[in-house]
């Protein structure tokens, strides 16, 4: 479903549809697929199909990192190193994102920051 979501985002093979792409991605995330969690981190970080939100990006990368996704682990490390230093996020925002990630993980991916319910 994650790959299909990417096809709708890119408009490859199928007609581009950001809303349906996000729906497919969030459906995968709700089922606990780690690469869907990582992709949500990317999308929030870049503002793809969603409004750019670095706090949510950091949250999703933390969720994916907890499942061993190497790219997410590196993204969390980069956030930890640069986000406060460069003024992108405050310490409070980063702490809140970690709390939200923990809630998401403990709820088995039900109580997360989804756009589409």
PDB file of N, CA and C in Angstrom, residues 39-117:
ATOM      1  N   UNK A  39       7.704   7.502   5.967  1.00  0.00           N
ATOM      2  CA  UNK A  39       7.231   8.346   4.852  1.00  0.00           C
ATOM      3  C   UNK A  39       6.413   9.528   5.372  1.00  0.00           C
ATOM      4  N   UNK A  40       5.620   9.322   6.423  1.00  0.00           N
ATOM      5  CA  UNK A  40       4.891  10.449   7.017  1.00  0.00           C
ATOM      6  C   UNK A  40       5.869  11.480   7.578  1.00  0.00           C
ATOM      7  N   UNK A  41       6.967  11.012   8.156  1.00  0.00           N
ATOM      8  CA  UNK A  41       8.001  11.933   8.618  1.00  0.00           C
ATOM      9  C   UNK A  41       8.561  12.761   7.477  1.00  0.00           C
ATOM     10  N   UNK A  42       8.812  12.113   6.367  1.00  0.00           N
ATOM     11  CA  UNK A  42       9.317  12.812   5.178  1.00  0.00           C
ATOM     12  C   UNK A  42       8.292  13.817   4.673  1.00  0.00           C
ATOM     13  N   UNK A  43       7.051  13.373   4.553  1.00  0.00           N
ATOM     14  CA  UNK A  43       6.022  14.260   3.998  1.00  0.00           C
ATOM     15  C   UNK A  43       5.780  15.484   4.869  1.00  0.00           C
ATOM     16  N   UNK A  44       5.738  15.299   6.184  1.00  0.00           N
ATOM     17  CA  UNK A  44       5.566  16.461   7.068  1.00  0.00           C
ATOM     18  C   UNK A  44       6.796  17.364   7.014  1.00  0.00           C
ATOM     19  N   UNK A  45       7.971  16.786   6.875  1.00  0.00           N
ATOM     20  CA  UNK A  45       9.189  17.578   6.795  1.00  0.00           C
ATOM     21  C   UNK A  45       9.278  18.415   5.533  1.00  0.00           C
ATOM     22  N   UNK A  46       8.725  17.890   4.448  1.00  0.00           N
ATOM     23  CA  UNK A  46       8.803  18.579   3.152  1.00  0.00           C
ATOM     24  C   UNK A  46       7.500  19.276   2.757  1.00  0.00           C
ATOM     25  N   UNK A  47       6.424  18.971   3.459  1.00  0.00           N
ATOM     26  CA  UNK A  47       5.138  19.552   3.088  1.00  0.00           C
ATOM     27  C   UNK A  47       4.528  18.901   1.861  1.00  0.00           C
ATOM     28  N   UNK A  48       4.641  17.585   1.746  1.00  0.00           N
ATOM     29  CA  UNK A  48       4.075  16.835   0.619  1.00  0.00           C
ATOM     30  C   UNK A  48       2.730  16.240   1.018  1.00  0.00           C
ATOM     31  N   UNK A  49       1.661  16.668   0.410  1.00  0.00           N
ATOM     32  CA  UNK A  49       0.283  16.212   0.677  1.00  0.00           C
ATOM     33  C   UNK A  49      -0.252  16.716   2.015  1.00  0.00           C
ATOM     34  N   UNK A  50       0.589  17.342   2.818  1.00  0.00           N
ATOM     35  CA  UNK A  50       0.207  17.887   4.123  1.00  0.00           C
ATOM     36  C   UNK A  50       0.917  19.226   4.300  1.00  0.00           C
ATOM     37  N   UNK A  51       0.418  20.018   5.236  1.00  0.00           N
ATOM     38  CA  UNK A  51       1.094  21.267   5.556  1.00  0.00           C
ATOM     39  C   UNK A  51       2.413  20.928   6.264  1.00  0.00           C
ATOM     40  N   UNK A  52       3.481  21.596   5.880  1.00  0.00           N
ATOM     41  CA  UNK A  52       4.790  21.340   6.495  1.00  0.00           C
ATOM     42  C   UNK A  52       4.717  21.578   8.000  1.00  0.00           C
ATOM     43  N   UNK A  53       5.185  20.582   8.754  1.00  0.00           N
ATOM     44  CA  UNK A  53       5.141  20.663  10.205  1.00  0.00           C
ATOM     45  C   UNK A  53       6.307  19.837  10.754  1.00  0.00           C
ATOM     46  N   UNK A  54       7.361  20.515  11.178  1.00  0.00           N
ATOM     47  CA  UNK A  54       8.562  19.812  11.618  1.00  0.00           C
ATOM     48  C   UNK A  54       8.353  19.045  12.922  1.00  0.00           C
ATOM     49  N   UNK A  55       7.459  19.517  13.764  1.00  0.00           N
ATOM     50  CA  UNK A  55       7.178  18.785  15.000  1.00  0.00           C
ATOM     51  C   UNK A  55       6.538  17.435  14.691  1.00  0.00           C
ATOM     52  N   UNK A  56       5.574  17.424  13.764  1.00  0.00           N
ATOM     53  CA  UNK A  56       4.956  16.148  13.368  1.00  0.00           C
ATOM     54  C   UNK A  56       5.951  15.272  12.610  1.00  0.00           C
ATOM     55  N   UNK A  57       6.796  15.893  11.812  1.00  0.00           N
ATOM     56  CA  UNK A  57       7.827  15.142  11.098  1.00  0.00           C
ATOM     57  C   UNK A  57       8.721  14.408  12.095  1.00  0.00           C
ATOM     58  N   UNK A  58       9.161  15.133  13.114  1.00  0.00           N
ATOM     59  CA  UNK A  58      10.019  14.551  14.150  1.00  0.00           C
ATOM     60  C   UNK A  58       9.292  13.430  14.892  1.00  0.00           C
ATOM     61  N   UNK A  59       8.008  13.638  15.164  1.00  0.00           N
ATOM     62  CA  UNK A  59       7.225  12.605  15.837  1.00  0.00           C
ATOM     63  C   UNK A  59       7.202  11.322  15.007  1.00  0.00           C
ATOM     64  N   UNK A  60       6.874  11.461  13.710  1.00  0.00           N
ATOM     65  CA  UNK A  60       6.771  10.271  12.857  1.00  0.00           C
ATOM     66  C   UNK A  60       8.122   9.585  12.685  1.00  0.00           C
ATOM     67  N   UNK A  61       9.196  10.365  12.579  1.00  0.00           N
ATOM     68  CA  UNK A  61      10.519   9.748  12.492  1.00  0.00           C
ATOM     69  C   UNK A  61      10.841   8.972  13.772  1.00  0.00           C
ATOM     70  N   UNK A  62      10.428   9.476  14.914  1.00  0.00           N
ATOM     71  CA  UNK A  62      10.635   8.754  16.171  1.00  0.00           C
ATOM     72  C   UNK A  62       9.849   7.445  16.186  1.00  0.00           C
ATOM     73  N   UNK A  63       8.627   7.466  15.664  1.00  0.00           N
ATOM     74  CA  UNK A  63       7.828   6.237  15.598  1.00  0.00           C
ATOM     75  C   UNK A  63       8.533   5.216  14.695  1.00  0.00           C
ATOM     76  N   UNK A  64       8.968   5.648  13.525  1.00  0.00           N
ATOM     77  CA  UNK A  64       9.645   4.739  12.597  1.00  0.00           C
ATOM     78  C   UNK A  64      10.984   4.262  13.164  1.00  0.00           C
ATOM     79  N   UNK A  65      11.704   5.156  13.825  1.00  0.00           N
ATOM     80  CA  UNK A  65      12.998   4.789  14.408  1.00  0.00           C
ATOM     81  C   UNK A  65      12.825   3.720  15.483  1.00  0.00           C
ATOM     82  N   UNK A  66      11.722   3.793  16.221  1.00  0.00           N
ATOM     83  CA  UNK A  66      11.475   2.796  17.276  1.00  0.00           C
ATOM     84  C   UNK A  66      11.270   1.400  16.692  1.00  0.00           C
ATOM     85  N   UNK A  67      10.994   1.350  15.386  1.00  0.00           N
ATOM     86  CA  UNK A  67      10.793   0.071  14.703  1.00  0.00           C
ATOM     87  C   UNK A  67      12.037  -0.350  13.919  1.00  0.00           C
ATOM     88  N   UNK A  68      13.115   0.412  14.102  1.00  0.00           N
ATOM     89  CA  UNK A  68      14.386   0.037  13.483  1.00  0.00           C
ATOM     90  C   UNK A  68      14.607   0.530  12.066  1.00  0.00           C
ATOM     91  N   UNK A  69      13.812   1.475  11.580  1.00  0.00           N
ATOM     92  CA  UNK A  69      14.002   2.004  10.225  1.00  0.00           C
ATOM     93  C   UNK A  69      15.252   2.891  10.236  1.00  0.00           C
ATOM     94  N   UNK A  70      16.273   2.452   9.533  1.00  0.00           N
ATOM     95  CA  UNK A  70      17.579   3.126   9.561  1.00  0.00           C
ATOM     96  C   UNK A  70      17.493   4.587   9.111  1.00  0.00           C
ATOM     97  N   UNK A  71      16.754   4.862   8.055  1.00  0.00           N
ATOM     98  CA  UNK A  71      16.624   6.258   7.583  1.00  0.00           C
ATOM     99  C   UNK A  71      15.967   7.128   8.646  1.00  0.00           C
ATOM    100  N   UNK A  72      15.020   6.576   9.378  1.00  0.00           N
ATOM    101  CA  UNK A  72      14.346   7.332  10.438  1.00  0.00           C
ATOM    102  C   UNK A  72      15.304   7.563  11.610  1.00  0.00           C
ATOM    103  N   UNK A  73      16.094   6.566  11.933  1.00  0.00           N
ATOM    104  CA  UNK A  73      17.075   6.721  13.009  1.00  0.00           C
ATOM    105  C   UNK A  73      18.028   7.866  12.673  1.00  0.00           C
ATOM    106  N   UNK A  74      18.491   7.907  11.429  1.00  0.00           N
ATOM    107  CA  UNK A  74      19.389   8.985  10.995  1.00  0.00           C
ATOM    108  C   UNK A  74      18.674  10.329  11.003  1.00  0.00           C
ATOM    109  N   UNK A  75      17.401  10.344  10.620  1.00  0.00           N
ATOM    110  CA  UNK A  75      16.640  11.596  10.630  1.00  0.00           C
ATOM    111  C   UNK A  75      16.477  12.124  12.059  1.00  0.00           C
ATOM    112  N   UNK A  76      16.197  11.222  12.998  1.00  0.00           N
ATOM    113  CA  UNK A  76      16.063  11.630  14.407  1.00  0.00           C
ATOM    114  C   UNK A  76      17.395  12.197  14.907  1.00  0.00           C
ATOM    115  N   UNK A  77      18.490  11.532  14.575  1.00  0.00           N
ATOM    116  CA  UNK A  77      19.811  12.019  14.985  1.00  0.00           C
ATOM    117  C   UNK A  77      20.083  13.413  14.417  1.00  0.00           C
ATOM    118  N   UNK A  78      19.698  13.619  13.169  1.00  0.00           N
ATOM    119  CA  UNK A  78      19.907  14.927  12.517  1.00  0.00           C
ATOM    120  C   UNK A  78      19.046  15.994  13.188  1.00  0.00           C
ATOM    121  N   UNK A  79      17.779  15.656  13.451  1.00  0.00           N
ATOM    122  CA  UNK A  79      16.903  16.586  14.176  1.00  0.00           C
ATOM    123  C   UNK A  79      17.524  16.933  15.532  1.00  0.00           C
ATOM    124  N   UNK A  80      17.948  15.893  16.265  1.00  0.00           N
ATOM    125  CA  UNK A  80      18.512  16.101  17.599  1.00  0.00           C
ATOM    126  C   UNK A  80      19.726  17.031  17.547  1.00  0.00           C
ATOM    127  N   UNK A  81      20.489  16.912  16.483  1.00  0.00           N
ATOM    128  CA  UNK A  81      21.704  17.710  16.341  1.00  0.00           C
ATOM    129  C   UNK A  81      21.411  19.147  15.903  1.00  0.00           C
ATOM    130  N   UNK A  82      20.471  19.327  14.977  1.00  0.00           N
ATOM    131  CA  UNK A  82      20.329  20.626  14.323  1.00  0.00           C
ATOM    132  C   UNK A  82      19.053  21.414  14.614  1.00  0.00           C
ATOM    133  N   UNK A  83      17.987  20.760  14.983  1.00  0.00           N
ATOM    134  CA  UNK A  83      16.685  21.444  15.059  1.00  0.00           C
ATOM    135  C   UNK A  83      16.684  22.621  16.019  1.00  0.00           C
ATOM    136  N   UNK A  84      17.185  22.432  17.212  1.00  0.00           N
ATOM    137  CA  UNK A  84      17.210  23.521  18.197  1.00  0.00           C
ATOM    138  C   UNK A  84      18.307  24.519  17.829  1.00  0.00           C
ATOM    139  N   UNK A  85      19.461  24.000  17.491  1.00  0.00           N
ATOM    140  CA  UNK A  85      20.617  24.835  17.160  1.00  0.00           C
ATOM    141  C   UNK A  85      20.293  25.820  16.033  1.00  0.00           C
ATOM    142  N   UNK A  86      19.560  25.354  15.027  1.00  0.00           N
ATOM    143  CA  UNK A  86      19.244  26.200  13.880  1.00  0.00           C
ATOM    144  C   UNK A  86      17.885  26.885  14.017  1.00  0.00           C
ATOM    145  N   UNK A  87      17.216  26.679  15.151  1.00  0.00           N
ATOM    146  CA  UNK A  87      15.970  27.382  15.411  1.00  0.00           C
ATOM    147  C   UNK A  87      14.744  26.831  14.711  1.00  0.00           C
ATOM    148  N   UNK A  88      14.795  25.590  14.238  1.00  0.00           N
ATOM    149  CA  UNK A  88      13.640  24.994  13.553  1.00  0.00           C
ATOM    150  C   UNK A  88      12.575  24.518  14.535  1.00  0.00           C
ATOM    151  N   UNK A  89      13.015  23.993  15.669  1.00  0.00           N
ATOM    152  CA  UNK A  89      12.107  23.534  16.724  1.00  0.00           C
ATOM    153  C   UNK A  89      12.674  23.949  18.078  1.00  0.00           C
ATOM    154  N   UNK A  90      11.775  24.128  19.025  1.00  0.00           N
ATOM    155  CA  UNK A  90      12.210  24.394  20.399  1.00  0.00           C
ATOM    156  C   UNK A  90      12.366  23.068  21.129  1.00  0.00           C
ATOM    157  N   UNK A  91      13.009  23.092  22.270  1.00  0.00           N
ATOM    158  CA  UNK A  91      13.141  21.886  23.100  1.00  0.00           C
ATOM    159  C   UNK A  91      11.761  21.375  23.514  1.00  0.00           C
ATOM    160  N   UNK A  92      10.848  22.286  23.825  1.00  0.00           N
ATOM    161  CA  UNK A  92       9.483  21.900  24.214  1.00  0.00           C
ATOM    162  C   UNK A  92       8.784  21.191  23.059  1.00  0.00           C
ATOM    163  N   UNK A  93       8.916  21.713  21.842  1.00  0.00           N
ATOM    164  CA  UNK A  93       8.293  21.062  20.681  1.00  0.00           C
ATOM    165  C   UNK A  93       8.864  19.663  20.467  1.00  0.00           C
ATOM    166  N   UNK A  94      10.166  19.531  20.625  1.00  0.00           N
ATOM    167  CA  UNK A  94      10.784  18.221  20.433  1.00  0.00           C
ATOM    168  C   UNK A  94      10.344  17.248  21.523  1.00  0.00           C
ATOM    169  N   UNK A  95      10.268  17.732  22.752  1.00  0.00           N
ATOM    170  CA  UNK A  95       9.789  16.878  23.847  1.00  0.00           C
ATOM    171  C   UNK A  95       8.339  16.462  23.623  1.00  0.00           C
ATOM    172  N   UNK A  96       7.501  17.395  23.161  1.00  0.00           N
ATOM    173  CA  UNK A  96       6.092  17.072  22.872  1.00  0.00           C
ATOM    174  C   UNK A  96       5.986  16.044  21.753  1.00  0.00           C
ATOM    175  N   UNK A  97       6.827  16.166  20.737  1.00  0.00           N
ATOM    176  CA  UNK A  97       6.819  15.214  19.631  1.00  0.00           C
ATOM    177  C   UNK A  97       7.196  13.812  20.116  1.00  0.00           C
ATOM    178  N   UNK A  98       8.156  13.736  21.031  1.00  0.00           N
ATOM    179  CA  UNK A  98       8.557  12.431  21.582  1.00  0.00           C
ATOM    180  C   UNK A  98       7.429  11.824  22.415  1.00  0.00           C
ATOM    181  N   UNK A  99       6.739  12.660  23.174  1.00  0.00           N
ATOM    182  CA  UNK A  99       5.586  12.179  23.952  1.00  0.00           C
ATOM    183  C   UNK A  99       4.503  11.665  23.015  1.00  0.00           C
ATOM    184  N   UNK A 100       4.213  12.432  21.953  1.00  0.00           N
ATOM    185  CA  UNK A 100       3.204  12.000  20.975  1.00  0.00           C
ATOM    186  C   UNK A 100       3.611  10.700  20.291  1.00  0.00           C
ATOM    187  N   UNK A 101       4.895  10.550  20.007  1.00  0.00           N
ATOM    188  CA  UNK A 101       5.379   9.300  19.398  1.00  0.00           C
ATOM    189  C   UNK A 101       5.170   8.125  20.346  1.00  0.00           C
ATOM    190  N   UNK A 102       5.474   8.329  21.615  1.00  0.00           N
ATOM    191  CA  UNK A 102       5.274   7.263  22.610  1.00  0.00           C
ATOM    192  C   UNK A 102       3.800   6.871  22.717  1.00  0.00           C
ATOM    193  N   UNK A 103       2.919   7.865  22.718  1.00  0.00           N
ATOM    194  CA  UNK A 103       1.472   7.596  22.773  1.00  0.00           C
ATOM    195  C   UNK A 103       1.045   6.798  21.544  1.00  0.00           C
ATOM    196  N   UNK A 104       1.539   7.200  20.391  1.00  0.00           N
ATOM    197  CA  UNK A 104       1.215   6.509  19.134  1.00  0.00           C
ATOM    198  C   UNK A 104       1.661   5.050  19.200  1.00  0.00           C
ATOM    199  N   UNK A 105       2.887   4.833  19.632  1.00  0.00           N
ATOM    200  CA  UNK A 105       3.443   3.481  19.705  1.00  0.00           C
ATOM    201  C   UNK A 105       2.678   2.625  20.715  1.00  0.00           C
ATOM    202  N   UNK A 106       2.431   3.177  21.901  1.00  0.00           N
ATOM    203  CA  UNK A 106       1.745   2.423  22.953  1.00  0.00           C
ATOM    204  C   UNK A 106       0.305   2.087  22.578  1.00  0.00           C
ATOM    205  N   UNK A 107      -0.308   2.918  21.740  1.00  0.00           N
ATOM    206  CA  UNK A 107      -1.694   2.661  21.320  1.00  0.00           C
ATOM    207  C   UNK A 107      -1.757   1.736  20.109  1.00  0.00           C
ATOM    208  N   UNK A 108      -0.606   1.190  19.731  1.00  0.00           N
ATOM    209  CA  UNK A 108      -0.508   0.335  18.540  1.00  0.00           C
ATOM    210  C   UNK A 108      -0.954   1.095  17.290  1.00  0.00           C
ATOM    211  N   UNK A 109      -0.531   2.361  17.220  1.00  0.00           N
ATOM    212  CA  UNK A 109      -0.685   3.241  16.062  1.00  0.00           C
ATOM    213  C   UNK A 109      -2.112   3.719  15.834  1.00  0.00           C
ATOM    214  N   UNK A 110      -2.928   3.715  16.895  1.00  0.00           N
ATOM    215  CA  UNK A 110      -4.302   4.217  16.795  1.00  0.00           C
ATOM    216  C   UNK A 110      -4.361   5.697  17.164  1.00  0.00           C
ATOM    217  N   UNK A 111      -3.738   6.070  18.277  1.00  0.00           N
ATOM    218  CA  UNK A 111      -3.782   7.452  18.768  1.00  0.00           C
ATOM    219  C   UNK A 111      -2.562   8.216  18.278  1.00  0.00           C
ATOM    220  N   UNK A 112      -2.595   8.538  16.992  1.00  0.00           N
ATOM    221  CA  UNK A 112      -1.493   9.232  16.345  1.00  0.00           C
ATOM    222  C   UNK A 112      -2.041  10.495  15.676  1.00  0.00           C
ATOM    223  N   UNK A 113      -1.145  11.274  15.135  1.00  0.00           N
ATOM    224  CA  UNK A 113      -1.549  12.522  14.488  1.00  0.00           C
ATOM    225  C   UNK A 113      -1.921  12.283  13.028  1.00  0.00           C
ATOM    226  N   UNK A 114      -3.037  11.648  12.807  1.00  0.00           N
ATOM    227  CA  UNK A 114      -3.475  11.389  11.435  1.00  0.00           C
ATOM    228  C   UNK A 114      -4.310  12.555  10.912  1.00  0.00           C
ATOM    229  N   UNK A 115      -4.190  12.825   9.627  1.00  0.00           N
ATOM    230  CA  UNK A 115      -5.003  13.855   8.990  1.00  0.00           C
ATOM    231  C   UNK A 115      -6.369  13.288   8.667  1.00  0.00           C
ATOM    232  N   UNK A 116      -6.380  12.069   8.160  1.00  0.00           N
ATOM    233  CA  UNK A 116      -7.611  11.403   7.734  1.00  0.00           C
ATOM    234  C   UNK A 116      -7.959  10.337   8.767  1.00  0.00           C
ATOM    235  N   UNK A 117      -9.159  10.401   9.333  1.00  0.00           N
ATOM    236  CA  UNK A 117      -9.570   9.385  10.329  1.00  0.00           C
ATOM    237  C   UNK A 117     -10.390   8.286   9.715  1.00  0.00           C
TER     238      UNK A 117
END
